[in-house]
mmCIF file of C-alpha atoms in Angstrom:
data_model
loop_
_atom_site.group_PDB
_atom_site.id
_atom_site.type_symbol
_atom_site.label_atom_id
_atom_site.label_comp_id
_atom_site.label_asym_id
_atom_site.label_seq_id
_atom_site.Cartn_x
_atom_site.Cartn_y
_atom_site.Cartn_z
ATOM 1 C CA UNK A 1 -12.810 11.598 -25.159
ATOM 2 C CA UNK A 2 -11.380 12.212 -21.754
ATOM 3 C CA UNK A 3 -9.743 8.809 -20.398
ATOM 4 C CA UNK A 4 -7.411 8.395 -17.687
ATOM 5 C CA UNK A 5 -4.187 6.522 -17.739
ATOM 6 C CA UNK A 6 -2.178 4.571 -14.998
ATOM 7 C CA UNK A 7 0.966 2.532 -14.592
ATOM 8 C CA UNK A 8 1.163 0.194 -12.079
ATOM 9 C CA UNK A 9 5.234 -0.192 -12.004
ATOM 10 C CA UNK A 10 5.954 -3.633 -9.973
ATOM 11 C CA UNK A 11 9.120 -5.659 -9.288
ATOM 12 C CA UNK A 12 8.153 -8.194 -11.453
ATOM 13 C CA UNK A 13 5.444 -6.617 -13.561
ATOM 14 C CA UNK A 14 4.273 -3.627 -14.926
ATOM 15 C CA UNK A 15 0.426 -3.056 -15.637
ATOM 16 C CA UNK A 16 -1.314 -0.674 -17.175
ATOM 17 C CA UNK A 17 -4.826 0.807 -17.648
ATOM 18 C CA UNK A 18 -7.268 3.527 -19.705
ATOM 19 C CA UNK A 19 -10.264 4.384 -18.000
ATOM 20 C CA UNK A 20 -12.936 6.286 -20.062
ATOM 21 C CA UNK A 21 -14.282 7.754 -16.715
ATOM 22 C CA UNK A 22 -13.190 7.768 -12.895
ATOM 23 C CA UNK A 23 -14.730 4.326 -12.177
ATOM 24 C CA UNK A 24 -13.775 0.949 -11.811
ATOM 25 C CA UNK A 25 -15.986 -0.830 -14.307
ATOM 26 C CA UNK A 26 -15.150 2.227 -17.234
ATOM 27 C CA UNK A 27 -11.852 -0.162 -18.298
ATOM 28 C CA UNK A 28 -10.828 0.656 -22.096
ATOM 29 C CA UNK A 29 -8.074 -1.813 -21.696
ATOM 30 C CA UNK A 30 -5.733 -2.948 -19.292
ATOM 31 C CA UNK A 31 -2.992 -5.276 -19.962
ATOM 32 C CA UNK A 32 0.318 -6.697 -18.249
ATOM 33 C CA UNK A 33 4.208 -6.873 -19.448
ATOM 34 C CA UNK A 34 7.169 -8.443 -17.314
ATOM 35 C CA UNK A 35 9.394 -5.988 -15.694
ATOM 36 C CA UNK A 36 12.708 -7.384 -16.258
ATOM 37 C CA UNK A 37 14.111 -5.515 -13.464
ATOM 38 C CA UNK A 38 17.238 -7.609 -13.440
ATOM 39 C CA UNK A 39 18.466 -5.487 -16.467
ATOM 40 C CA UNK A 40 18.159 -2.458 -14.437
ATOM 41 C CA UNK A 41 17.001 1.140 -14.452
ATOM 42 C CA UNK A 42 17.471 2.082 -18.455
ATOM 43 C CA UNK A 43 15.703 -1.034 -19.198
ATOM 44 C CA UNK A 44 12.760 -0.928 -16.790
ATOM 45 C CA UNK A 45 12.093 2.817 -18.109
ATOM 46 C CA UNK A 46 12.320 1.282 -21.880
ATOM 47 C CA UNK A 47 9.779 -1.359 -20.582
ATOM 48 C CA UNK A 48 7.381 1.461 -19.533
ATOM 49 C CA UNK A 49 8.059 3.276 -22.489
ATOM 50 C CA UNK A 50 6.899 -0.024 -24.810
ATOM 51 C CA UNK A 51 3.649 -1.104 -22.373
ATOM 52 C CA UNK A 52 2.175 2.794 -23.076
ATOM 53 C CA UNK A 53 3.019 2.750 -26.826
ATOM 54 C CA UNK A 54 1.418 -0.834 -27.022
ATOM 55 C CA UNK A 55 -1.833 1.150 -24.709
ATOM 56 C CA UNK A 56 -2.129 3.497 -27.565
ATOM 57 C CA UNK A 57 -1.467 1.409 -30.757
ATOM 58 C CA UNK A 58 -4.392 -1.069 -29.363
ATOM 59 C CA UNK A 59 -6.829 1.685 -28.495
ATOM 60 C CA UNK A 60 -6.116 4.549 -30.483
ATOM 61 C CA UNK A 61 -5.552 6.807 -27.800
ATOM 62 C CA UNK A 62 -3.196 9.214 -26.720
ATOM 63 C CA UNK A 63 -2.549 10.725 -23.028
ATOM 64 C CA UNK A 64 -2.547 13.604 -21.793
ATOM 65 C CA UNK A 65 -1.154 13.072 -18.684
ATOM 66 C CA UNK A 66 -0.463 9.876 -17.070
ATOM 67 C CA UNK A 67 -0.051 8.722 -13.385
ATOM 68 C CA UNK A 68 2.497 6.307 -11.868
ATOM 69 C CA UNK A 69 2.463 3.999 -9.053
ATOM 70 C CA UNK A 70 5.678 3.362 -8.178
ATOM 71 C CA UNK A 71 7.906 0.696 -5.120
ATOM 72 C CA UNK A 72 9.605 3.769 -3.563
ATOM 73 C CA UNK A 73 8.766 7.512 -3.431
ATOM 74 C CA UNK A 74 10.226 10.731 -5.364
ATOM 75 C CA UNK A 75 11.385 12.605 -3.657
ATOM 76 C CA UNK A 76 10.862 16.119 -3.381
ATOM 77 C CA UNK A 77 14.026 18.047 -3.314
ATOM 78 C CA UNK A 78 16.376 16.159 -5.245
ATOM 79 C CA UNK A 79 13.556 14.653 -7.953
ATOM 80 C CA UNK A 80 15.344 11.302 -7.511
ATOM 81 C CA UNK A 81 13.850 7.893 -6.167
ATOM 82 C CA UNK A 82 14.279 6.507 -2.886
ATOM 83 C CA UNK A 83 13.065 3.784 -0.609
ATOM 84 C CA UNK A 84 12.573 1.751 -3.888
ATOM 85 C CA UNK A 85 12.349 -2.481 -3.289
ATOM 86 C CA UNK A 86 13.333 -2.374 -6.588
ATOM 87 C CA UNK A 87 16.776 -1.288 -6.035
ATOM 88 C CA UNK A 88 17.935 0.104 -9.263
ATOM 89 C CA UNK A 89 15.350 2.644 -8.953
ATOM 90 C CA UNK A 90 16.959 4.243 -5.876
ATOM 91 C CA UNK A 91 18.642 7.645 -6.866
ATOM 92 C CA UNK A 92 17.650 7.628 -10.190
ATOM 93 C CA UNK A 93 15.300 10.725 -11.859
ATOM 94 C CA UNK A 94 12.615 8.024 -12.776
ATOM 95 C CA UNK A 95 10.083 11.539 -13.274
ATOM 96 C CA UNK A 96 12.345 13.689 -15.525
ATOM 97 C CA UNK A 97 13.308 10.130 -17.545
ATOM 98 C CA UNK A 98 9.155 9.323 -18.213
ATOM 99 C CA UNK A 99 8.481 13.309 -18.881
ATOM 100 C CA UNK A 100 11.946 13.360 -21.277
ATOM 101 C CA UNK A 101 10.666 10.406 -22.822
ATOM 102 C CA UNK A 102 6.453 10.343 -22.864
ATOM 103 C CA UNK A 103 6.266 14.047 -23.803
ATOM 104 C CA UNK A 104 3.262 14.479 -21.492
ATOM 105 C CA UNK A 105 2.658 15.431 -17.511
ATOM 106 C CA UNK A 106 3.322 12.482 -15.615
ATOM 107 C CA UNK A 107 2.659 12.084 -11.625
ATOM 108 C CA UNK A 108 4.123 9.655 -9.414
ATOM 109 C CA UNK A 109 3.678 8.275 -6.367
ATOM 110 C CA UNK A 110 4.347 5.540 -3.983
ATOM 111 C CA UNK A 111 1.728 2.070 -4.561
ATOM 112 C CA UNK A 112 0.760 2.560 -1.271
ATOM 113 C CA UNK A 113 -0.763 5.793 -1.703
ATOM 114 C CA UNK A 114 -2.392 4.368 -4.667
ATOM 115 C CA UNK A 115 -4.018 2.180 -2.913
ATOM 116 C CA UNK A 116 -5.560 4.796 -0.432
ATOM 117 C CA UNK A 117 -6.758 6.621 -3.434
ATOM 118 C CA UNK A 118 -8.005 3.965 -5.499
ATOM 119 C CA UNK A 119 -10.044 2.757 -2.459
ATOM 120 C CA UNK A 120 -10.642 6.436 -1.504
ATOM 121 C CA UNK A 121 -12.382 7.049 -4.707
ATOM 122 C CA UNK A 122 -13.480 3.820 -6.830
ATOM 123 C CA UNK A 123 -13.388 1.299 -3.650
ATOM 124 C CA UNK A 124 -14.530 0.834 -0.617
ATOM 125 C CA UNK A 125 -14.836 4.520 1.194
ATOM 126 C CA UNK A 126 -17.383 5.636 -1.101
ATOM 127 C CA UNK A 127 -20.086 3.720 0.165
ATOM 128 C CA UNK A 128 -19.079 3.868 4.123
ATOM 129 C CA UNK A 129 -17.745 7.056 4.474
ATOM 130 C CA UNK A 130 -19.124 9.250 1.076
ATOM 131 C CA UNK A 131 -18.210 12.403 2.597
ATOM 132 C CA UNK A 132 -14.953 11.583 4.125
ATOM 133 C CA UNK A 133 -12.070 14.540 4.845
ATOM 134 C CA UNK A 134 -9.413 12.192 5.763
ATOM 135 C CA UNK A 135 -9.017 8.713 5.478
ATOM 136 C CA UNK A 136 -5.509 6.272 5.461
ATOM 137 C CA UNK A 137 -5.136 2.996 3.500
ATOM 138 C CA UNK A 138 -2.819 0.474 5.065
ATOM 139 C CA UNK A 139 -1.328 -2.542 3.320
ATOM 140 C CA UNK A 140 -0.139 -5.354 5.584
ATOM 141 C CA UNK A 141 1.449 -8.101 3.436
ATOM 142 C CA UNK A 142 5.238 -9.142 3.269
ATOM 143 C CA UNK A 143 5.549 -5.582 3.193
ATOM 144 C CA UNK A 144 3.950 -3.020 5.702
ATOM 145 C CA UNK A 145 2.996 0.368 4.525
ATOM 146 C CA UNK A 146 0.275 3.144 4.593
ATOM 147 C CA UNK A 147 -1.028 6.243 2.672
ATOM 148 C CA UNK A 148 -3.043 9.424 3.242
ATOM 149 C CA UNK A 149 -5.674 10.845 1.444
ATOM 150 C CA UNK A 150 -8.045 13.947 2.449
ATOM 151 C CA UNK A 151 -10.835 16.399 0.351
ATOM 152 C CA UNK A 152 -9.634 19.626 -1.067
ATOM 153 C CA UNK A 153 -11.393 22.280 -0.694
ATOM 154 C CA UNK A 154 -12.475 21.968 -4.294
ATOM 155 C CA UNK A 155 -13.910 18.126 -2.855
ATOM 156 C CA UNK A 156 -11.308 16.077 -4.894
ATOM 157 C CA UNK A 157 -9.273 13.024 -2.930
ATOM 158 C CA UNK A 158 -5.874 14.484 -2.776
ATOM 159 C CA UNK A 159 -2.901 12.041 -1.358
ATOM 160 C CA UNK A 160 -0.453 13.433 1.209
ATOM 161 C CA UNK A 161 3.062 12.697 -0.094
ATOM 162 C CA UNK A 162 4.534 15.179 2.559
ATOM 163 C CA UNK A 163 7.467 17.905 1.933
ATOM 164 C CA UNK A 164 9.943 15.290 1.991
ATOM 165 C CA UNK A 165 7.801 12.459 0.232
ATOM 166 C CA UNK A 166 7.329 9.914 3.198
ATOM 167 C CA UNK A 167 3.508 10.399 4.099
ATOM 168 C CA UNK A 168 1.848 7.991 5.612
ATOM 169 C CA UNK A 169 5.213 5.483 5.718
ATOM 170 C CA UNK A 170 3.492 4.284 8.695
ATOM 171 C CA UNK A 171 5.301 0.453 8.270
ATOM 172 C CA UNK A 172 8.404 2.218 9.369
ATOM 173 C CA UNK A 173 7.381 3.642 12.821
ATOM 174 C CA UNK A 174 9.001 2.039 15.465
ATOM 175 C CA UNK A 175 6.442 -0.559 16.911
ATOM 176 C CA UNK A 176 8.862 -3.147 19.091
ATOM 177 C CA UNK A 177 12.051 -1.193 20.348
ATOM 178 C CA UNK A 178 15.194 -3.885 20.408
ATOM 179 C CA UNK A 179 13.122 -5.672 17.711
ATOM 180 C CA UNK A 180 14.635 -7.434 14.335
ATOM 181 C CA UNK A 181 17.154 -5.456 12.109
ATOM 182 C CA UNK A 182 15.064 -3.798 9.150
ATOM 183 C CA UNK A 183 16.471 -2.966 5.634
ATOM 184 C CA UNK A 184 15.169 0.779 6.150
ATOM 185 C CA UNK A 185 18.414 1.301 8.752
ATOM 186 C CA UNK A 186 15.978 1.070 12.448
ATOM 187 C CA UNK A 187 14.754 -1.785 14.430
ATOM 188 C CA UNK A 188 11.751 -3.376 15.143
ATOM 189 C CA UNK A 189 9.818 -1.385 12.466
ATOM 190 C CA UNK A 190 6.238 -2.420 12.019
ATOM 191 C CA UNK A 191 7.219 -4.292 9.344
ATOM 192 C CA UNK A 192 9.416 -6.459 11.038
ATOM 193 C CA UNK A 193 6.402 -7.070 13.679
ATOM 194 C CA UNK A 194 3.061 -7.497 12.058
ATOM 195 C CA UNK A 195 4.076 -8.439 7.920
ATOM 196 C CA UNK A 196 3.470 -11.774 6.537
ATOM 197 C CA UNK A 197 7.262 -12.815 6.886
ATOM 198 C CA UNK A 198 7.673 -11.566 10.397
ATOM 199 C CA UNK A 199 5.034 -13.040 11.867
ATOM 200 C CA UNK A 200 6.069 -16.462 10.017
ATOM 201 C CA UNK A 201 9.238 -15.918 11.683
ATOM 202 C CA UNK A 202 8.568 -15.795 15.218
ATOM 203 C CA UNK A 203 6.124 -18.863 14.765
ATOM 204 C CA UNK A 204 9.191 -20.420 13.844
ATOM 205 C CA UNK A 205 11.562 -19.437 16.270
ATOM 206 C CA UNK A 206 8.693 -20.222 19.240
ATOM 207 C CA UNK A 207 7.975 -23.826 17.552
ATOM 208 C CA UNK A 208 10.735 -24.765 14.838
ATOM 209 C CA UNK A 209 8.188 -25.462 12.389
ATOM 210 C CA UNK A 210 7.356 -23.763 9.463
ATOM 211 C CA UNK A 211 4.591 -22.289 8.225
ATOM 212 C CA UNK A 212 2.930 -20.078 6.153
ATOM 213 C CA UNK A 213 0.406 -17.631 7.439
ATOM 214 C CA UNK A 214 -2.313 -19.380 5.993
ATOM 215 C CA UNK A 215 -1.314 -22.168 8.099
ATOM 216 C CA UNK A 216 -0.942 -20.391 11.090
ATOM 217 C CA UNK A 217 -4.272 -18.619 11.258
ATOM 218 C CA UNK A 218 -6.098 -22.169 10.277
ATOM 219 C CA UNK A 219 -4.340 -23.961 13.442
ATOM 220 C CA UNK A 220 -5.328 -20.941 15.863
ATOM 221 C CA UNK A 221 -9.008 -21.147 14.765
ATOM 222 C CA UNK A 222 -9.133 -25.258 14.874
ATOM 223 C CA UNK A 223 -8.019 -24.835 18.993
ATOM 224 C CA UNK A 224 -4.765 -27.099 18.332
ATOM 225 C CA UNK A 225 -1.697 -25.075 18.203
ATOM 226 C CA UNK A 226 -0.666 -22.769 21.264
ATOM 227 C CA UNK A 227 1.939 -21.333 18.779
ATOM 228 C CA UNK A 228 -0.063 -20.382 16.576
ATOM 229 C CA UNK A 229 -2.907 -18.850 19.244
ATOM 230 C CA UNK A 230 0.004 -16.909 20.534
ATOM 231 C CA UNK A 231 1.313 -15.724 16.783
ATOM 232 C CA UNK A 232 -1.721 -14.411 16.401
ATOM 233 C CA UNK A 233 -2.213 -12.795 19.658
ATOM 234 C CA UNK A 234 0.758 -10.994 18.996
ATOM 235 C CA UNK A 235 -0.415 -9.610 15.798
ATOM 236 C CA UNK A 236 -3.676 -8.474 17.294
ATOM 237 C CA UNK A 237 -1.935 -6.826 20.013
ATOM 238 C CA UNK A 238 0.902 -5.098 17.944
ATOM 239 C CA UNK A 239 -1.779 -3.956 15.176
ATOM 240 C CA UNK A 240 -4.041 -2.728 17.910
ATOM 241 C CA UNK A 241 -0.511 -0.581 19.072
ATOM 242 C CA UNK A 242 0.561 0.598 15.525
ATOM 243 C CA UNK A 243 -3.588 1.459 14.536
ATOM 244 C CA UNK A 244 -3.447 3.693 17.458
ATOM 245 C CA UNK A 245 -0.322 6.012 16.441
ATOM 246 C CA UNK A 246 -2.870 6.878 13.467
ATOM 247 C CA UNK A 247 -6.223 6.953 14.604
ATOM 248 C CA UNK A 248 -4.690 9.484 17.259
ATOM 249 C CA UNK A 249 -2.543 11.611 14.808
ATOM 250 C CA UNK A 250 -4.853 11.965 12.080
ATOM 251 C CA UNK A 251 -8.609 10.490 13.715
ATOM 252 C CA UNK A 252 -9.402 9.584 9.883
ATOM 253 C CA UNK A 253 -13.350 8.709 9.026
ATOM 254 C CA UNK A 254 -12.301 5.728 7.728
ATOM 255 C CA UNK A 255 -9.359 2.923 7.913
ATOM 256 C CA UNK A 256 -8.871 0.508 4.628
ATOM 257 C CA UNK A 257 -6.984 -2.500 5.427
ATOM 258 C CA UNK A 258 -5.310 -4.489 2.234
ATOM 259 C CA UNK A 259 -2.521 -6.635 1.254
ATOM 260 C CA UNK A 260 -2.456 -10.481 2.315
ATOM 261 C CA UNK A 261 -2.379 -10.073 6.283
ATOM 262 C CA UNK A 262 -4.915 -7.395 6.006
ATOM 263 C CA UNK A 263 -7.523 -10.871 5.247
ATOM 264 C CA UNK A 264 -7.356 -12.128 8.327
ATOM 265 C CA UNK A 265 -10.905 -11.777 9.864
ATOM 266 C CA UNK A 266 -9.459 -11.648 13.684
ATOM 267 C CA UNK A 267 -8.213 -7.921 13.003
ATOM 268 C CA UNK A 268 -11.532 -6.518 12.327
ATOM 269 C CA UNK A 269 -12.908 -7.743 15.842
ATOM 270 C CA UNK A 270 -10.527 -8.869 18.096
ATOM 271 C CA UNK A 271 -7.537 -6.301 16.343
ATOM 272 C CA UNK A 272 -10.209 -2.952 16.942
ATOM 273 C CA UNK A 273 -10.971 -4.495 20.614
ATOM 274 C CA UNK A 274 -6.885 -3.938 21.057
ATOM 275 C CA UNK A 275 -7.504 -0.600 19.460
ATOM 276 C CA UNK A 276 -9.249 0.319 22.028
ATOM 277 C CA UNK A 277 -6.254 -0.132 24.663
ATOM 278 C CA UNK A 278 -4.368 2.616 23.059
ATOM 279 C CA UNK A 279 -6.254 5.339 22.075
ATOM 280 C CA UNK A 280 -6.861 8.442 23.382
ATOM 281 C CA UNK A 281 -10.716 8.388 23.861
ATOM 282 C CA UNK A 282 -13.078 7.346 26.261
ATOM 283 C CA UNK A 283 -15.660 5.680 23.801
ATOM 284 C CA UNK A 284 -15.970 2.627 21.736
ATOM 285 C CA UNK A 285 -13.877 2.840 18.544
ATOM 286 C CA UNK A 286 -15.713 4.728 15.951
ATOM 287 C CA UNK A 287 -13.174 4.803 13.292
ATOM 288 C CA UNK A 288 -14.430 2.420 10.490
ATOM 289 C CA UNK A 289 -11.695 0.052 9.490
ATOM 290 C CA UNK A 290 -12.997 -2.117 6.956
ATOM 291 C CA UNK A 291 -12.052 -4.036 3.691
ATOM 292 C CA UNK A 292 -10.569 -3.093 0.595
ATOM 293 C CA UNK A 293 -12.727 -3.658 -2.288
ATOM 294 C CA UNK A 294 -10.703 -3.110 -5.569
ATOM 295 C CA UNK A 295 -8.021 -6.010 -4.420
ATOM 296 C CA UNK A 296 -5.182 -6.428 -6.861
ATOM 297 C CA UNK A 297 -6.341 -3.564 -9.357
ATOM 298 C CA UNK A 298 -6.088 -0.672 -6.414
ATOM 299 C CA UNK A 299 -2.400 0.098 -7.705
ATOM 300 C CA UNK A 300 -3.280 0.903 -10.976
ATOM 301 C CA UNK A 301 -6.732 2.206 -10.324
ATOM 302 C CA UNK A 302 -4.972 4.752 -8.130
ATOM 303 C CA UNK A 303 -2.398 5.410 -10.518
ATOM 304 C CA UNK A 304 -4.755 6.376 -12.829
ATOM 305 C CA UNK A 305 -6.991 8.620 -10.501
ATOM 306 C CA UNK A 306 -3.215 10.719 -9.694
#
């Protein structure tokens, strides 16, 4: 039987899946180990190697090929790991270590372009945008980040890693110039604008409270915190900005918005009104941007469709 086999490789987890066909509710079994990332880059790849031999002794199964979802990106030229969260990843040849030790084809690629893909093909594109030729997946959370997916010729959702494996690393455009220091080297990053934790921050320097986001958005709508009205007028504003560098570069069919930010109801009115400041078109925004529909699984739903 043909299945299809993704790992979902997290800082603090990995998961793991077998599909029996390309669709969300085709699960053969999916099931969760701890990381243990603290013990570092041998012991993480020994953790992979035990979750896929547990994935076959409980099903009877054997792969083929598997894909990977992975905190950082491979990248192309020297076939070592970069841009990993998970820092003992960085400069290490995670894709020769899983083919040396799995004995079967393995793809990788970053979880954000799993997401795209997962939503691309098993989520929420299918039923607003069926046949789509480009569409980009963004995750707002504590992180920021994006991925690319078009159609092949042959009509099969292919994700853009890029010739030097940064496609779609959209959270690192420069958004706010003289903004806050970010870990990737720049300043004022996306990420350090319109994520969870920046956001939080600048409430707290403007009020010094603080709060989580939750908070935040609850105390706009209820009318009783200017703070918070302008926190989130800022994030409409900035997303309406950073939206526009895409939707003007690539003019996708269709914008998924995920990760915990990517909730917040405001973004799909009053955020696409602010699109409309920026981009280069004398109409209404047509560009669907709408909401994710696989939530949590999309990493290792896209993993597997790699």
């Amino acid at each position: 039987m043909q299945t299809y086999w993704g790992i979902d490789l997290g800082g603090t987890k990995i998961e793991g899946v077998i599909l029996s066909s390309p669709s969300p509710d085709a699960v053969v079994i999916r099931q969760r180990i701890d990381t243990e990332a603290h013990l570092g880059y041998e012991h993480i790849v020994d953790r992979i190697v035990l979750l896929i031999d547990q994935l076959k002794a409980e099903t009877g199964y054997t792969p083929d090929k598997i894909g990977f979802a992975t905190p950082g990106t491979l990248d192309p030229r020297s076939q070592t790991m970069k841009n990993c969260n998970t820092t003992c990843l960085n400069g290490q040849p995670l894709k020769q270590a899983l083919l040396d030790r799995l004995g079967v084809e393995v793809n990788l690629a970053n979880d954000a372009n799993c997401f795209a893909l997962a939503e691309a093909t098993l989520g929420a594109v299918p039923a607003v945008a069926p046949n789509f030729q480009t569409m980009f997946g963004v995750i707002m959370g504590t992180g920021v980040g994006g991925g690319v997916v078009f159609r092949g010729q042959d009509g099969q959702a292919m994700v853009v890693n890029g010739k030097q494996g940064i496609g779609g690393e959209w959270g690192h455009n420069i958004l706010e110039e003289n903004g806050y220091d970010c870990y990737c080297g720049k300043k004022g990053c996306n990420e350090q604008v319109i994520s969870g934790p920046a956001l939080q921050r600048f409430y707290l320097e403007q009020s010094g409270q603080k709060r989580t986001m939750k908070e935040i958005v609850e105390r706009h709508r209820a009318g009783t915190d200017p703070i918070a009205t302008l926190t989130m007028e800022r994030l409409l504003r900035y997303f309406g900005r950073a939206i526009s560098v895409i939707t003007n570069i690539l003019d996708p069919d269709v914008i998924v918005l995920g990760g915990g930010v990517g909730n917040i109801d405001e973004l799909y009115t009053d955020g696409v009104e602010q699109l409309k400041n920026y981009i280069f078109n004398n109409r209404v925004v047509e560009t669907p941007i709408i909401r994710p529909k696989l939530g949590d699984s999309a990493g290792v739903f896209g993993a597997a469709m790699l």
